[in-house]
mmCIF file of C-alpha atoms in Angstrom:
data_model
loop_
_atom_site.group_PDB
_atom_site.id
_atom_site.type_symbol
_atom_site.label_atom_id
_atom_site.label_comp_id
_atom_site.label_asym_id
_atom_site.label_seq_id
_atom_site.Cartn_x
_atom_site.Cartn_y
_atom_site.Cartn_z
ATOM 1 C CA MET A 9 95.438 37.932 98.952
ATOM 2 C CA SER A 10 94.482 40.616 96.486
ATOM 3 C CA ASP A 11 92.877 37.964 94.259
ATOM 4 C CA LEU A 12 90.214 37.217 96.850
ATOM 5 C CA ASP A 13 86.974 39.099 96.609
ATOM 6 C CA VAL A 14 86.460 40.000 100.240
ATOM 7 C CA GLN A 15 83.377 41.891 101.279
ATOM 8 C CA ILE A 16 83.609 43.799 104.478
ATOM 9 C CA PRO A 17 80.227 43.957 106.157
ATOM 10 C CA THR A 18 78.859 47.399 106.722
ATOM 11 C CA ALA A 19 78.390 48.597 110.253
ATOM 12 C CA PHE A 20 75.033 47.228 111.373
ATOM 13 C CA ASP A 21 73.696 48.355 114.710
ATOM 14 C CA PRO A 22 71.112 45.850 115.994
ATOM 15 C CA PHE A 23 70.088 48.286 118.721
ATOM 16 C CA ALA A 24 69.521 51.283 116.450
ATOM 17 C CA GLU A 25 65.733 51.127 116.852
ATOM 18 C CA ALA A 26 65.975 50.802 120.631
ATOM 19 C CA ASN A 27 68.376 53.744 120.852
ATOM 20 C CA ALA A 28 66.036 55.863 118.743
ATOM 21 C CA GLY A 29 63.254 55.072 121.197
ATOM 22 C CA ASP A 30 65.511 55.954 124.130
ATOM 23 C CA ALA A 31 66.097 59.438 122.763
ATOM 24 C CA GLY A 32 62.410 60.194 123.163
ATOM 25 C CA ALA A 33 62.342 58.514 126.565
ATOM 26 C CA ALA A 34 65.324 60.528 127.764
ATOM 27 C CA ALA A 35 63.473 63.712 126.932
ATOM 28 C CA GLY A 36 60.422 62.403 128.769
ATOM 29 C CA THR A 37 62.256 61.510 131.990
ATOM 30 C CA LYS A 38 61.991 65.157 133.034
ATOM 31 C CA ASP A 39 58.270 64.595 133.490
ATOM 32 C CA TYR A 40 58.757 62.129 136.331
ATOM 33 C CA VAL A 41 58.704 63.001 140.012
ATOM 34 C CA HIS A 42 61.283 60.895 141.836
ATOM 35 C CA VAL A 43 60.635 59.948 145.469
ATOM 36 C CA ARG A 44 63.737 58.448 147.059
ATOM 37 C CA ILE A 45 64.900 57.320 150.464
ATOM 38 C CA GLN A 46 68.394 57.905 151.824
ATOM 39 C CA GLN A 47 69.670 55.973 154.797
ATOM 40 C CA ARG A 48 71.336 58.133 157.411
ATOM 41 C CA ASN A 49 72.666 56.413 160.516
ATOM 42 C CA GLY A 50 71.057 53.441 162.202
ATOM 43 C CA ARG A 51 67.300 53.439 161.663
ATOM 44 C CA LYS A 52 67.183 57.093 160.607
ATOM 45 C CA SER A 53 66.264 57.874 157.029
ATOM 46 C CA LEU A 54 65.518 60.804 154.760
ATOM 47 C CA THR A 55 62.902 61.010 151.985
ATOM 48 C CA THR A 56 63.661 63.235 148.990
ATOM 49 C CA VAL A 57 61.215 64.474 146.352
ATOM 50 C CA GLN A 58 62.573 65.905 143.116
ATOM 51 C CA GLY A 59 61.228 66.681 139.682
ATOM 52 C CA LEU A 60 58.197 68.757 140.611
ATOM 53 C CA LYS A 61 57.359 71.483 138.142
ATOM 54 C CA LYS A 62 58.923 74.857 138.834
ATOM 55 C CA GLU A 63 55.539 76.589 138.781
ATOM 56 C CA PHE A 64 54.617 75.016 142.129
ATOM 57 C CA SER A 65 55.527 76.675 145.393
ATOM 58 C CA TYR A 66 57.869 74.197 147.042
ATOM 59 C CA SER A 67 57.575 75.878 150.422
ATOM 60 C CA LYS A 68 53.765 75.553 150.446
ATOM 61 C CA ILE A 69 53.930 71.895 149.405
ATOM 62 C CA LEU A 70 56.532 71.287 152.112
ATOM 63 C CA LYS A 71 54.376 73.024 154.721
ATOM 64 C CA ASP A 72 51.408 70.787 153.863
ATOM 65 C CA LEU A 73 53.576 67.646 153.837
ATOM 66 C CA LYS A 74 55.057 68.473 157.244
ATOM 67 C CA LYS A 75 51.643 69.147 158.734
ATOM 68 C CA GLU A 76 50.086 66.027 157.187
ATOM 69 C CA PHE A 77 52.800 63.535 158.195
ATOM 70 C CA CYS A 78 54.006 65.123 161.459
ATOM 71 C CA CYS A 79 57.627 65.270 160.360
ATOM 72 C CA ASN A 80 60.222 67.935 159.754
ATOM 73 C CA GLY A 81 61.566 68.862 156.345
ATOM 74 C CA THR A 82 63.337 71.413 154.214
ATOM 75 C CA VAL A 83 63.749 72.548 150.601
ATOM 76 C CA VAL A 84 67.343 72.176 149.379
ATOM 77 C CA GLN A 85 68.705 73.951 146.291
ATOM 78 C CA ASP A 86 70.886 71.533 144.291
ATOM 79 C CA SER A 87 73.069 72.638 141.382
ATOM 80 C CA GLU A 88 72.156 69.653 139.157
ATOM 81 C CA LEU A 89 68.664 68.713 140.345
ATOM 82 C CA GLY A 90 67.203 72.110 141.165
ATOM 83 C CA GLN A 91 64.994 72.305 144.241
ATOM 84 C CA VAL A 92 64.616 69.089 146.230
ATOM 85 C CA ILE A 93 62.206 68.536 149.135
ATOM 86 C CA GLN A 94 63.683 66.570 152.041
ATOM 87 C CA LEU A 95 61.541 64.998 154.757
ATOM 88 C CA GLN A 96 62.516 63.099 157.876
ATOM 89 C CA GLY A 97 61.687 59.405 157.947
ATOM 90 C CA ASP A 98 60.445 56.972 155.321
ATOM 91 C CA GLN A 99 57.554 58.918 153.782
ATOM 92 C CA ARG A 100 57.720 57.512 150.235
ATOM 93 C CA LYS A 101 54.223 56.046 150.026
ATOM 94 C CA ASN A 102 52.703 58.916 152.007
ATOM 95 C CA VAL A 103 54.266 61.525 149.728
ATOM 96 C CA SER A 104 53.232 59.753 146.526
ATOM 97 C CA ASN A 105 49.617 59.397 147.752
ATOM 98 C CA PHE A 106 49.582 63.042 148.858
ATOM 99 C CA LEU A 107 50.866 64.310 145.488
ATOM 100 C CA VAL A 108 48.233 62.303 143.612
ATOM 101 C CA GLN A 109 45.346 63.311 145.895
ATOM 102 C CA ALA A 110 46.340 66.977 145.789
ATOM 103 C CA GLY A 111 46.356 66.844 141.987
ATOM 104 C CA ILE A 112 49.972 67.942 141.729
ATOM 105 C CA VAL A 113 51.127 64.876 139.751
ATOM 106 C CA LYS A 114 49.469 61.910 138.075
ATOM 107 C CA LYS A 115 50.200 58.490 139.524
ATOM 108 C CA GLU A 116 51.890 57.358 136.278
ATOM 109 C CA HIS A 117 54.466 60.134 136.610
ATOM 110 C CA ILE A 118 55.730 59.158 140.074
ATOM 111 C CA LYS A 119 58.725 56.860 140.482
ATOM 112 C CA ILE A 120 59.434 55.494 143.945
ATOM 113 C CA HIS A 121 63.050 54.412 144.515
ATOM 114 C CA GLY A 122 64.727 52.501 147.321
ATOM 115 C CA PHE A 123 64.678 49.153 149.072
#
């Protein structure tokens, strides 16, 4: 076997370019505002908003959201996600339209999750 001239191919990663692009995208995911829905029991649901900039007053945004959509809500402090706004009911489209119209976030930076 030692007489054979065997070439071992070098490690080639076909996804190296894609992974390099993902590194920049991973840093940019902080810029998104995520609007999610969580199913509670039966027809009840909960809408969560996370990823707003820390410079905004979450309590004032929550107060305006509650008044605008006639629903209850709260600001929850999460260890991983920071402050998260929770609203009763499926308010995903309402919240995204409100955030864009109020000038808090651009439409391109909102991700709506669920169903």
